[in-house]
PDB file of C-alpha atoms and ligand atoms in Angstrom:
ATOM      1  CA  MET A  11      71.740  34.075 -40.272  1.00  0.00           C
ATOM      2  CA  LYS A  12      71.734  31.398 -37.590  1.00  0.00           C
ATOM      3  CA  PRO A  13      74.951  30.053 -36.031  1.00  0.00           C
ATOM      4  CA  LEU A  14      76.067  26.643 -37.220  1.00  0.00           C
ATOM      5  CA  GLU A  15      76.152  23.826 -34.700  1.00  0.00           C
ATOM      6  CA  ALA A  16      77.896  20.584 -35.619  1.00  0.00           C
ATOM      7  CA  GLY A  17      76.966  17.137 -34.374  1.00  0.00           C
ATOM      8  CA  VAL A  18      77.494  13.524 -35.408  1.00  0.00           C
ATOM      9  CA  LEU A  19      75.409  10.712 -36.897  1.00  0.00           C
ATOM     10  CA  PHE A  20      76.302   7.454 -35.170  1.00  0.00           C
ATOM     11  CA  TRP A  21      74.842   3.929 -35.310  1.00  0.00           C
ATOM     12  CA  ALA A  22      73.775   2.023 -32.212  1.00  0.00           C
ATOM     13  CA  GLU A  23      75.327  -1.254 -33.371  1.00  0.00           C
ATOM     14  CA  ARG A  24      78.552   0.182 -34.830  1.00  0.00           C
ATOM     15  CA  HIS A  25      79.651   3.140 -32.714  1.00  0.00           C
ATOM     16  CA  ALA A  26      80.025   3.897 -29.007  1.00  0.00           C
ATOM     17  CA  ILE A  27      78.268   6.903 -27.511  1.00  0.00           C
ATOM     18  CA  GLU A  28      81.411   7.454 -25.412  1.00  0.00           C
ATOM     19  CA  ASP A  29      83.370   7.972 -28.650  1.00  0.00           C
ATOM     20  CA  VAL A  30      80.773  10.517 -29.796  1.00  0.00           C
ATOM     21  CA  ALA A  31      80.833  12.387 -26.482  1.00  0.00           C
ATOM     22  CA  ALA A  32      84.661  12.399 -26.543  1.00  0.00           C
ATOM     23  CA  LEU A  33      84.515  14.267 -29.859  1.00  0.00           C
ATOM     24  CA  GLY A  34      83.035  17.183 -27.914  1.00  0.00           C
ATOM     25  CA  VAL A  35      79.653  17.418 -29.656  1.00  0.00           C
ATOM     26  CA  ARG A  36      76.366  18.147 -27.872  1.00  0.00           C
ATOM     27  CA  ILE A  37      73.932  17.090 -30.619  1.00  0.00           C
ATOM     28  CA  ALA A  38      73.662  13.825 -32.514  1.00  0.00           C
ATOM     29  CA  GLN A  39      71.578  11.637 -34.762  1.00  0.00           C
ATOM     30  CA  LEU A  40      71.258   8.002 -33.704  1.00  0.00           C
ATOM     31  CA  GLY A  41      70.967   5.261 -36.338  1.00  0.00           C
ATOM     32  CA  ILE A  42      69.119   2.021 -35.600  1.00  0.00           C
ATOM     33  CA  GLY A  43      70.041  -0.802 -37.955  1.00  0.00           C
ATOM     34  CA  PRO A  44      68.097  -4.024 -38.511  1.00  0.00           C
ATOM     35  CA  ALA A  45      70.091  -6.074 -35.976  1.00  0.00           C
ATOM     36  CA  VAL A  46      68.998  -3.910 -33.045  1.00  0.00           C
ATOM     37  CA  ALA A  47      66.272  -5.549 -30.929  1.00  0.00           C
ATOM     38  CA  LEU A  48      63.977  -2.764 -29.767  1.00  0.00           C
ATOM     39  CA  SER A  49      62.079  -2.856 -26.475  1.00  0.00           C
ATOM     40  CA  PRO A  50      61.009  -0.409 -23.768  1.00  0.00           C
ATOM     41  CA  GLU A  51      64.015  -1.589 -21.715  1.00  0.00           C
ATOM     42  CA  TYR A  52      66.381  -0.889 -24.600  1.00  0.00           C
ATOM     43  CA  ALA A  53      64.954   2.637 -24.926  1.00  0.00           C
ATOM     44  CA  ALA A  54      65.290   3.195 -21.183  1.00  0.00           C
ATOM     45  CA  ALA A  55      68.964   2.164 -21.375  1.00  0.00           C
ATOM     46  CA  TRP A  56      69.514   4.670 -24.191  1.00  0.00           C
ATOM     47  CA  ARG A  57      67.805   7.438 -22.217  1.00  0.00           C
ATOM     48  CA  GLU A  58      70.358   6.864 -19.447  1.00  0.00           C
ATOM     49  CA  ARG A  59      73.318   6.722 -21.861  1.00  0.00           C
ATOM     50  CA  ILE A  60      72.237   9.915 -23.616  1.00  0.00           C
ATOM     51  CA  ALA A  61      71.806  11.759 -20.319  1.00  0.00           C
ATOM     52  CA  ALA A  62      75.179  10.501 -19.037  1.00  0.00           C
ATOM     53  CA  ALA A  63      76.870  11.701 -22.254  1.00  0.00           C
ATOM     54  CA  ASP A  64      75.057  15.085 -22.011  1.00  0.00           C
ATOM     55  CA  LEU A  65      73.956  14.619 -25.606  1.00  0.00           C
ATOM     56  CA  ALA A  66      70.735  15.686 -27.346  1.00  0.00           C
ATOM     57  CA  VAL A  67      69.563  13.177 -29.979  1.00  0.00           C
ATOM     58  CA  ARG A  68      67.783  15.239 -32.644  1.00  0.00           C
ATOM     59  CA  THR A  69      66.929  12.454 -35.087  1.00  0.00           C
ATOM     60  CA  VAL A  70      66.610   8.684 -35.030  1.00  0.00           C
ATOM     61  CA  PHE A  71      67.521   7.068 -38.358  1.00  0.00           C
ATOM     62  CA  ALA A  72      66.377   3.632 -39.491  1.00  0.00           C
ATOM     63  CA  ALA A  73      68.086   1.220 -41.878  1.00  0.00           C
ATOM     64  CA  TYR A  74      66.397  -2.028 -42.876  1.00  0.00           C
ATOM     65  CA  GLU A  75      67.189  -5.715 -43.297  1.00  0.00           C
ATOM     66  CA  GLY A  76      68.193  -6.512 -46.869  1.00  0.00           C
ATOM     67  CA  GLU A  77      69.225  -3.022 -48.003  1.00  0.00           C
ATOM     68  CA  ASP A  78      72.256  -3.075 -50.302  1.00  0.00           C
ATOM     69  CA  TYR A  79      74.156  -0.021 -51.583  1.00  0.00           C
ATOM     70  CA  ALA A  80      76.438  -1.886 -54.050  1.00  0.00           C
ATOM     71  CA  ASP A  81      75.469   0.180 -57.099  1.00  0.00           C
ATOM     72  CA  ILE A  82      72.526   2.233 -58.370  1.00  0.00           C
ATOM     73  CA  PRO A  83      70.380  -0.647 -59.727  1.00  0.00           C
ATOM     74  CA  THR A  84      70.928  -2.577 -56.462  1.00  0.00           C
ATOM     75  CA  VAL A  85      69.891   0.466 -54.421  1.00  0.00           C
ATOM     76  CA  GLN A  86      66.772   0.874 -56.574  1.00  0.00           C
ATOM     77  CA  ARG A  87      65.939  -2.808 -56.052  1.00  0.00           C
ATOM     78  CA  THR A  88      66.621  -3.110 -52.294  1.00  0.00           C
ATOM     79  CA  VAL A  89      66.438   0.198 -50.409  1.00  0.00           C
ATOM     80  CA  GLY A  90      63.569   1.707 -48.446  1.00  0.00           C
ATOM     81  CA  PHE A  91      59.887   1.138 -49.165  1.00  0.00           C
ATOM     82  CA  VAL A  92      60.212   0.585 -52.921  1.00  0.00           C
ATOM     83  CA  PRO A  93      60.733  -3.232 -52.936  1.00  0.00           C
ATOM     84  CA  PRO A  94      57.214  -4.690 -52.531  1.00  0.00           C
ATOM     85  CA  GLU A  95      58.358  -7.964 -50.927  1.00  0.00           C
ATOM     86  CA  THR A  96      59.806  -6.232 -47.823  1.00  0.00           C
ATOM     87  CA  ARG A  97      57.365  -3.331 -47.584  1.00  0.00           C
ATOM     88  CA  ASP A  98      55.082  -4.718 -44.875  1.00  0.00           C
ATOM     89  CA  ALA A  99      57.951  -5.887 -42.654  1.00  0.00           C
ATOM     90  CA  ARG A 100      59.741  -2.554 -43.021  1.00  0.00           C
ATOM     91  CA  GLU A 101      56.548  -0.639 -42.215  1.00  0.00           C
ATOM     92  CA  ALA A 102      56.164  -2.628 -38.993  1.00  0.00           C
ATOM     93  CA  ARG A 103      59.836  -2.093 -38.126  1.00  0.00           C
ATOM     94  CA  THR A 104      59.476   1.634 -38.841  1.00  0.00           C
ATOM     95  CA  TYR A 105      56.719   1.950 -36.243  1.00  0.00           C
ATOM     96  CA  GLU A 106      58.982   0.268 -33.675  1.00  0.00           C
ATOM     97  CA  VAL A 107      61.772   2.728 -34.466  1.00  0.00           C
ATOM     98  CA  ILE A 108      59.353   5.689 -34.222  1.00  0.00           C
ATOM     99  CA  ASP A 109      58.213   4.437 -30.806  1.00  0.00           C
ATOM    100  CA  PHE A 110      61.875   4.181 -29.779  1.00  0.00           C
ATOM    101  CA  ALA A 111      62.553   7.736 -31.023  1.00  0.00           C
ATOM    102  CA  ALA A 112      59.600   9.100 -29.062  1.00  0.00           C
ATOM    103  CA  ASN A 113      60.723   7.111 -26.039  1.00  0.00           C
ATOM    104  CA  ILE A 114      64.186   8.698 -25.984  1.00  0.00           C
ATOM    105  CA  GLY A 115      62.804  12.195 -26.654  1.00  0.00           C
ATOM    106  CA  ALA A 116      64.090  12.644 -30.225  1.00  0.00           C
ATOM    107  CA  PRO A 117      61.972  15.136 -32.221  1.00  0.00           C
ATOM    108  CA  SER A 118      62.495  13.568 -35.649  1.00  0.00           C
ATOM    109  CA  PHE A 119      62.556  10.204 -37.446  1.00  0.00           C
ATOM    110  CA  ALA A 120      64.402   9.741 -40.766  1.00  0.00           C
ATOM    111  CA  CYS A 121      65.248   7.076 -43.344  1.00  0.00           C
ATOM    112  CA  HIS A 122      65.901   6.441 -47.017  1.00  0.00           C
ATOM    113  CA  ILE A 123      62.454   5.696 -48.488  1.00  0.00           C
ATOM    114  CA  GLY A 124      64.075   4.298 -51.639  1.00  0.00           C
ATOM    115  CA  ALA A 125      64.322   5.423 -55.252  1.00  0.00           C
ATOM    116  CA  ILE A 126      60.836   6.827 -55.884  1.00  0.00           C
ATOM    117  CA  ALA A 127      61.528   8.333 -59.293  1.00  0.00           C
ATOM    118  CA  PRO A 128      62.028   5.343 -61.630  1.00  0.00           C
ATOM    119  CA  HIS A 129      59.269   3.090 -60.329  1.00  0.00           C
ATOM    120  CA  GLY A 130      55.996   4.867 -60.051  1.00  0.00           C
ATOM    121  CA  HIS A 131      55.293   5.042 -56.374  1.00  0.00           C
ATOM    122  CA  ASP A 132      51.636   4.879 -55.374  1.00  0.00           C
ATOM    123  CA  ALA A 133      52.162   2.275 -52.668  1.00  0.00           C
ATOM    124  CA  VAL A 134      55.193   4.166 -51.360  1.00  0.00           C
ATOM    125  CA  LEU A 135      53.212   7.410 -51.334  1.00  0.00           C
ATOM    126  CA  HIS A 136      50.485   5.906 -49.151  1.00  0.00           C
ATOM    127  CA  LEU A 137      53.049   4.287 -46.879  1.00  0.00           C
ATOM    128  CA  VAL A 138      54.948   7.562 -46.447  1.00  0.00           C
ATOM    129  CA  ARG A 139      51.644   9.207 -45.457  1.00  0.00           C
ATOM    130  CA  ARG A 140      50.998   6.504 -42.849  1.00  0.00           C
ATOM    131  CA  ILE A 141      54.522   6.897 -41.438  1.00  0.00           C
ATOM    132  CA  ALA A 142      54.204  10.704 -41.354  1.00  0.00           C
ATOM    133  CA  ASP A 143      50.898  10.352 -39.508  1.00  0.00           C
ATOM    134  CA  ARG A 144      52.421   7.889 -37.059  1.00  0.00           C
ATOM    135  CA  CYS A 145      55.268  10.358 -36.467  1.00  0.00           C
ATOM    136  CA  ALA A 146      52.802  13.219 -36.008  1.00  0.00           C
ATOM    137  CA  ALA A 147      50.853  11.234 -33.421  1.00  0.00           C
ATOM    138  CA  ALA A 148      54.132  10.776 -31.523  1.00  0.00           C
ATOM    139  CA  GLY A 149      55.037  14.471 -31.910  1.00  0.00           C
ATOM    140  CA  LEU A 150      57.837  13.823 -34.436  1.00  0.00           C
ATOM    141  CA  SER A 151      58.727  15.086 -37.872  1.00  0.00           C
ATOM    142  CA  PHE A 152      59.507  12.558 -40.621  1.00  0.00           C
ATOM    143  CA  ALA A 153      62.612  13.501 -42.611  1.00  0.00           C
ATOM    144  CA  LEU A 154      63.342  11.964 -46.011  1.00  0.00           C
ATOM    145  CA  GLU A 155      67.044  11.414 -46.756  1.00  0.00           C
ATOM    146  CA  THR A 156      68.007  12.979 -50.087  1.00  0.00           C
ATOM    147  CA  GLY A 157      69.980  11.658 -52.998  1.00  0.00           C
ATOM    148  CA  GLN A 158      68.187   8.865 -54.785  1.00  0.00           C
ATOM    149  CA  GLU A 159      66.187  11.308 -56.878  1.00  0.00           C
ATOM    150  CA  THR A 160      66.680  14.891 -58.054  1.00  0.00           C
ATOM    151  CA  ALA A 161      65.540  17.795 -55.900  1.00  0.00           C
ATOM    152  CA  PRO A 162      62.553  18.652 -58.163  1.00  0.00           C
ATOM    153  CA  GLU A 163      61.432  14.989 -58.125  1.00  0.00           C
ATOM    154  CA  LEU A 164      61.623  14.959 -54.319  1.00  0.00           C
ATOM    155  CA  LEU A 165      59.630  18.199 -54.046  1.00  0.00           C
ATOM    156  CA  ARG A 166      56.916  16.854 -56.360  1.00  0.00           C
ATOM    157  CA  PHE A 167      56.671  13.696 -54.277  1.00  0.00           C
ATOM    158  CA  MET A 168      56.423  15.662 -51.029  1.00  0.00           C
ATOM    159  CA  ASP A 169      53.689  17.847 -52.520  1.00  0.00           C
ATOM    160  CA  GLU A 170      51.737  14.690 -53.317  1.00  0.00           C
ATOM    161  CA  VAL A 171      52.248  13.262 -49.823  1.00  0.00           C
ATOM    162  CA  ALA A 172      51.029  16.572 -48.381  1.00  0.00           C
ATOM    163  CA  ARG A 173      51.791  16.084 -44.710  1.00  0.00           C
ATOM    164  CA  PRO A 174      52.848  19.108 -42.617  1.00  0.00           C
ATOM    165  CA  ASN A 175      55.382  17.175 -40.528  1.00  0.00           C
ATOM    166  CA  LEU A 176      57.160  15.766 -43.600  1.00  0.00           C
ATOM    167  CA  GLY A 177      60.636  17.247 -44.075  1.00  0.00           C
ATOM    168  CA  ILE A 178      64.035  16.559 -45.579  1.00  0.00           C
ATOM    169  CA  ASN A 179      67.323  15.340 -44.144  1.00  0.00           C
ATOM    170  CA  PHE A 180      69.587  16.924 -46.742  1.00  0.00           C
ATOM    171  CA  ASP A 181      72.792  15.077 -47.614  1.00  0.00           C
ATOM    172  CA  PRO A 182      74.965  17.008 -50.112  1.00  0.00           C
ATOM    173  CA  ALA A 183      77.251  14.035 -50.776  1.00  0.00           C
ATOM    174  CA  ASN A 184      74.371  11.780 -51.800  1.00  0.00           C
ATOM    175  CA  MET A 185      73.492  14.137 -54.663  1.00  0.00           C
ATOM    176  CA  ILE A 186      77.035  13.531 -55.940  1.00  0.00           C
ATOM    177  CA  LEU A 187      77.244   9.791 -55.193  1.00  0.00           C
ATOM    178  CA  TYR A 188      73.969   9.136 -57.052  1.00  0.00           C
ATOM    179  CA  GLY A 189      74.632  11.782 -59.706  1.00  0.00           C
ATOM    180  CA  THR A 190      71.260  13.445 -58.977  1.00  0.00           C
ATOM    181  CA  GLY A 191      72.332  17.066 -59.247  1.00  0.00           C
ATOM    182  CA  ASP A 192      74.513  19.858 -57.917  1.00  0.00           C
ATOM    183  CA  PRO A 193      74.182  19.679 -54.122  1.00  0.00           C
ATOM    184  CA  ILE A 194      74.137  23.423 -53.514  1.00  0.00           C
ATOM    185  CA  GLU A 195      71.491  24.126 -56.168  1.00  0.00           C
ATOM    186  CA  ALA A 196      69.502  21.221 -54.701  1.00  0.00           C
ATOM    187  CA  PHE A 197      69.811  22.604 -51.168  1.00  0.00           C
ATOM    188  CA  GLU A 198      68.688  26.057 -52.286  1.00  0.00           C
ATOM    189  CA  LEU A 199      65.587  24.557 -53.887  1.00  0.00           C
ATOM    190  CA  LEU A 200      64.771  22.285 -50.922  1.00  0.00           C
ATOM    191  CA  ALA A 201      65.842  24.595 -48.055  1.00  0.00           C
ATOM    192  CA  PRO A 202      62.319  25.488 -46.809  1.00  0.00           C
ATOM    193  CA  GLN A 203      61.648  21.755 -46.234  1.00  0.00           C
ATOM    194  CA  VAL A 204      65.036  20.862 -44.723  1.00  0.00           C
ATOM    195  CA  VAL A 205      64.893  19.861 -41.043  1.00  0.00           C
ATOM    196  CA  SER A 206      68.389  18.369 -40.752  1.00  0.00           C
ATOM    197  CA  VAL A 207      71.624  18.230 -42.762  1.00  0.00           C
ATOM    198  CA  HIS A 208      74.448  15.732 -43.141  1.00  0.00           C
ATOM    199  CA  ALA A 209      78.016  16.922 -43.470  1.00  0.00           C
ATOM    200  CA  LYS A 210      79.327  14.252 -45.843  1.00  0.00           C
ATOM    201  CA  ASP A 211      81.511  14.400 -48.933  1.00  0.00           C
ATOM    202  CA  GLY A 212      82.172  12.287 -52.001  1.00  0.00           C
ATOM    203  CA  VAL A 213      83.155  12.147 -55.650  1.00  0.00           C
ATOM    204  CA  TYR A 214      80.914  11.672 -58.689  1.00  0.00           C
ATOM    205  CA  PRO A 215      80.551   8.202 -60.233  1.00  0.00           C
ATOM    206  CA  PRO A 216      82.782   7.468 -63.238  1.00  0.00           C
ATOM    207  CA  LYS A 217      81.101   8.630 -66.455  1.00  0.00           C
ATOM    208  CA  SER A 218      82.063   5.314 -68.075  1.00  0.00           C
ATOM    209  CA  ASN A 219      79.717   3.343 -65.794  1.00  0.00           C
ATOM    210  CA  PRO A 220      76.180   4.733 -65.405  1.00  0.00           C
ATOM    211  CA  GLU A 221      75.288   2.047 -62.843  1.00  0.00           C
ATOM    212  CA  ALA A 222      78.107   2.869 -60.412  1.00  0.00           C
ATOM    213  CA  LEU A 223      77.747   4.959 -57.288  1.00  0.00           C
ATOM    214  CA  GLY A 224      80.339   7.618 -56.560  1.00  0.00           C
ATOM    215  CA  ALA A 225      82.723   7.110 -53.643  1.00  0.00           C
ATOM    216  CA  GLU A 226      82.426   8.693 -50.206  1.00  0.00           C
ATOM    217  CA  THR A 227      85.474  10.656 -49.001  1.00  0.00           C
ATOM    218  CA  PRO A 228      86.467  12.343 -45.745  1.00  0.00           C
ATOM    219  CA  LEU A 229      84.794  15.754 -45.434  1.00  0.00           C
ATOM    220  CA  GLY A 230      86.548  18.407 -47.482  1.00  0.00           C
ATOM    221  CA  GLN A 231      88.272  15.905 -49.814  1.00  0.00           C
ATOM    222  CA  GLY A 232      85.361  15.327 -52.190  1.00  0.00           C
ATOM    223  CA  GLU A 233      83.388  17.405 -54.689  1.00  0.00           C
ATOM    224  CA  VAL A 234      80.746  18.955 -52.403  1.00  0.00           C
ATOM    225  CA  ASP A 235      82.530  22.368 -52.290  1.00  0.00           C
ATOM    226  CA  LEU A 236      82.120  22.623 -48.550  1.00  0.00           C
ATOM    227  CA  PRO A 237      82.773  26.386 -48.146  1.00  0.00           C
ATOM    228  CA  ARG A 238      80.044  27.131 -50.716  1.00  0.00           C
ATOM    229  CA  PHE A 239      77.706  24.627 -49.057  1.00  0.00           C
ATOM    230  CA  VAL A 240      78.227  26.168 -45.606  1.00  0.00           C
ATOM    231  CA  SER A 241      77.581  29.626 -47.099  1.00  0.00           C
ATOM    232  CA  ALA A 242      74.315  28.322 -48.568  1.00  0.00           C
ATOM    233  CA  LEU A 243      73.334  26.945 -45.134  1.00  0.00           C
ATOM    234  CA  LYS A 244      74.077  30.278 -43.510  1.00  0.00           C
ATOM    235  CA  ALA A 245      72.132  32.185 -46.175  1.00  0.00           C
ATOM    236  CA  ALA A 246      69.028  30.014 -45.784  1.00  0.00           C
ATOM    237  CA  ASP A 247      66.617  30.263 -42.894  1.00  0.00           C
ATOM    238  CA  TYR A 248      67.903  26.965 -41.555  1.00  0.00           C
ATOM    239  CA  SER A 249      68.382  25.982 -37.901  1.00  0.00           C
ATOM    240  CA  GLY A 250      72.103  25.591 -38.489  1.00  0.00           C
ATOM    241  CA  GLN A 251      72.482  22.048 -37.179  1.00  0.00           C
ATOM    242  CA  LEU A 252      74.572  19.738 -39.293  1.00  0.00           C
ATOM    243  CA  PHE A 253      75.666  16.202 -38.548  1.00  0.00           C
ATOM    244  CA  VAL A 254      78.919  14.644 -39.692  1.00  0.00           C
ATOM    245  CA  GLU A 255      78.280  11.295 -41.392  1.00  0.00           C
ATOM    246  CA  ARG A 256      81.143   8.894 -42.178  1.00  0.00           C
ATOM    247  CA  GLU A 257      80.554   5.364 -43.479  1.00  0.00           C
ATOM    248  CA  GLY A 258      82.698   2.392 -44.422  1.00  0.00           C
ATOM    249  CA  VAL A 259      85.690   2.924 -42.103  1.00  0.00           C
ATOM    250  CA  ASP A 260      86.791   1.173 -38.907  1.00  0.00           C
ATOM    251  CA  ARG A 261      86.463   2.658 -35.422  1.00  0.00           C
ATOM    252  CA  ASP A 262      89.850   4.403 -35.260  1.00  0.00           C
ATOM    253  CA  GLN A 263      89.494   5.878 -38.742  1.00  0.00           C
ATOM    254  CA  TRP A 264      85.905   6.926 -37.953  1.00  0.00           C
ATOM    255  CA  ILE A 265      87.011   8.822 -34.838  1.00  0.00           C
ATOM    256  CA  ALA A 266      89.883  10.445 -36.767  1.00  0.00           C
ATOM    257  CA  ASP A 267      87.768  11.412 -39.799  1.00  0.00           C
ATOM    258  CA  VAL A 268      84.835  12.711 -37.738  1.00  0.00           C
ATOM    259  CA  GLY A 269      87.217  14.709 -35.534  1.00  0.00           C
ATOM    260  CA  THR A 270      88.873  16.272 -38.596  1.00  0.00           C
ATOM    261  CA  ALA A 271      85.443  17.020 -40.091  1.00  0.00           C
ATOM    262  CA  LEU A 272      84.309  18.772 -36.896  1.00  0.00           C
ATOM    263  CA  ASN A 273      87.472  20.921 -36.938  1.00  0.00           C
ATOM    264  CA  THR A 274      86.881  21.787 -40.595  1.00  0.00           C
ATOM    265  CA  LEU A 275      83.279  22.804 -39.855  1.00  0.00           C
ATOM    266  CA  ALA A 276      84.356  24.869 -36.853  1.00  0.00           C
ATOM    267  CA  ARG A 277      86.745  26.812 -39.122  1.00  0.00           C
ATOM    268  CA  LEU A 278      84.097  27.339 -41.801  1.00  0.00           C
ATOM    269  CA  ALA A 279      81.457  28.409 -39.291  1.00  0.00           C
ATOM    270  CA  LEU A 280      83.499  31.455 -38.229  1.00  0.00           C
TER     271      LEU A 280
HETATM  272 MG1  LIG B 279      73.295  10.838 -45.215  1.00  0.00          MG
END
């Protein structure tokens, strides 16, 4: 059993690293959205900020221009590498983000690749291989964010991709928000491939509307069953690092919710 260590996922264009450091964490995941202009100078500035905050960035996340999480059909149409019309531009952007990640010393790159299950995914499969290889050349793992397909579908896809540095960023809340399975059963199935974990919570979509996404909640107020999830993390041969993720709230609420989540995790980790 490895000790749990809690960190925070924060986004370069939405959150301040000073706010993250003030929460008392030592590890983080850094998100890079589409509005961020990447350059060697930008990476150098982040290296200084990270050192000044005494923070270790374990993963760099990418989100892409045109992604829309309004409901499940919109996600399937717009997110990741599934939409053909944005695939080339997003591939090019991905390589810039990987270069940035390598430049700031992060050991892993992650993103939503999109809903692979309902589409047939040959082009996505080849693209995921190219991204994994690009990550490998830079010394990084490539972590797929969970949720838009069931755990067995994700495992089958990863078997087909067949790249040793391909892993999973497991998000228990996404399994609930997308209605893709019990998060703890999913984690137990995927655990050998999991390289990072989000501490996020949410409630299932209403049964009356099969197109709706569930709603995110503050950690501990949703349907993840956090004590059981933390027990599953402890029971698995997992590094123990988990990153609080909180979306859709303003700065003050973000700081408050992330702080409460870190306290909750500290209690559960005992
Ligand atoms: Mg997540």
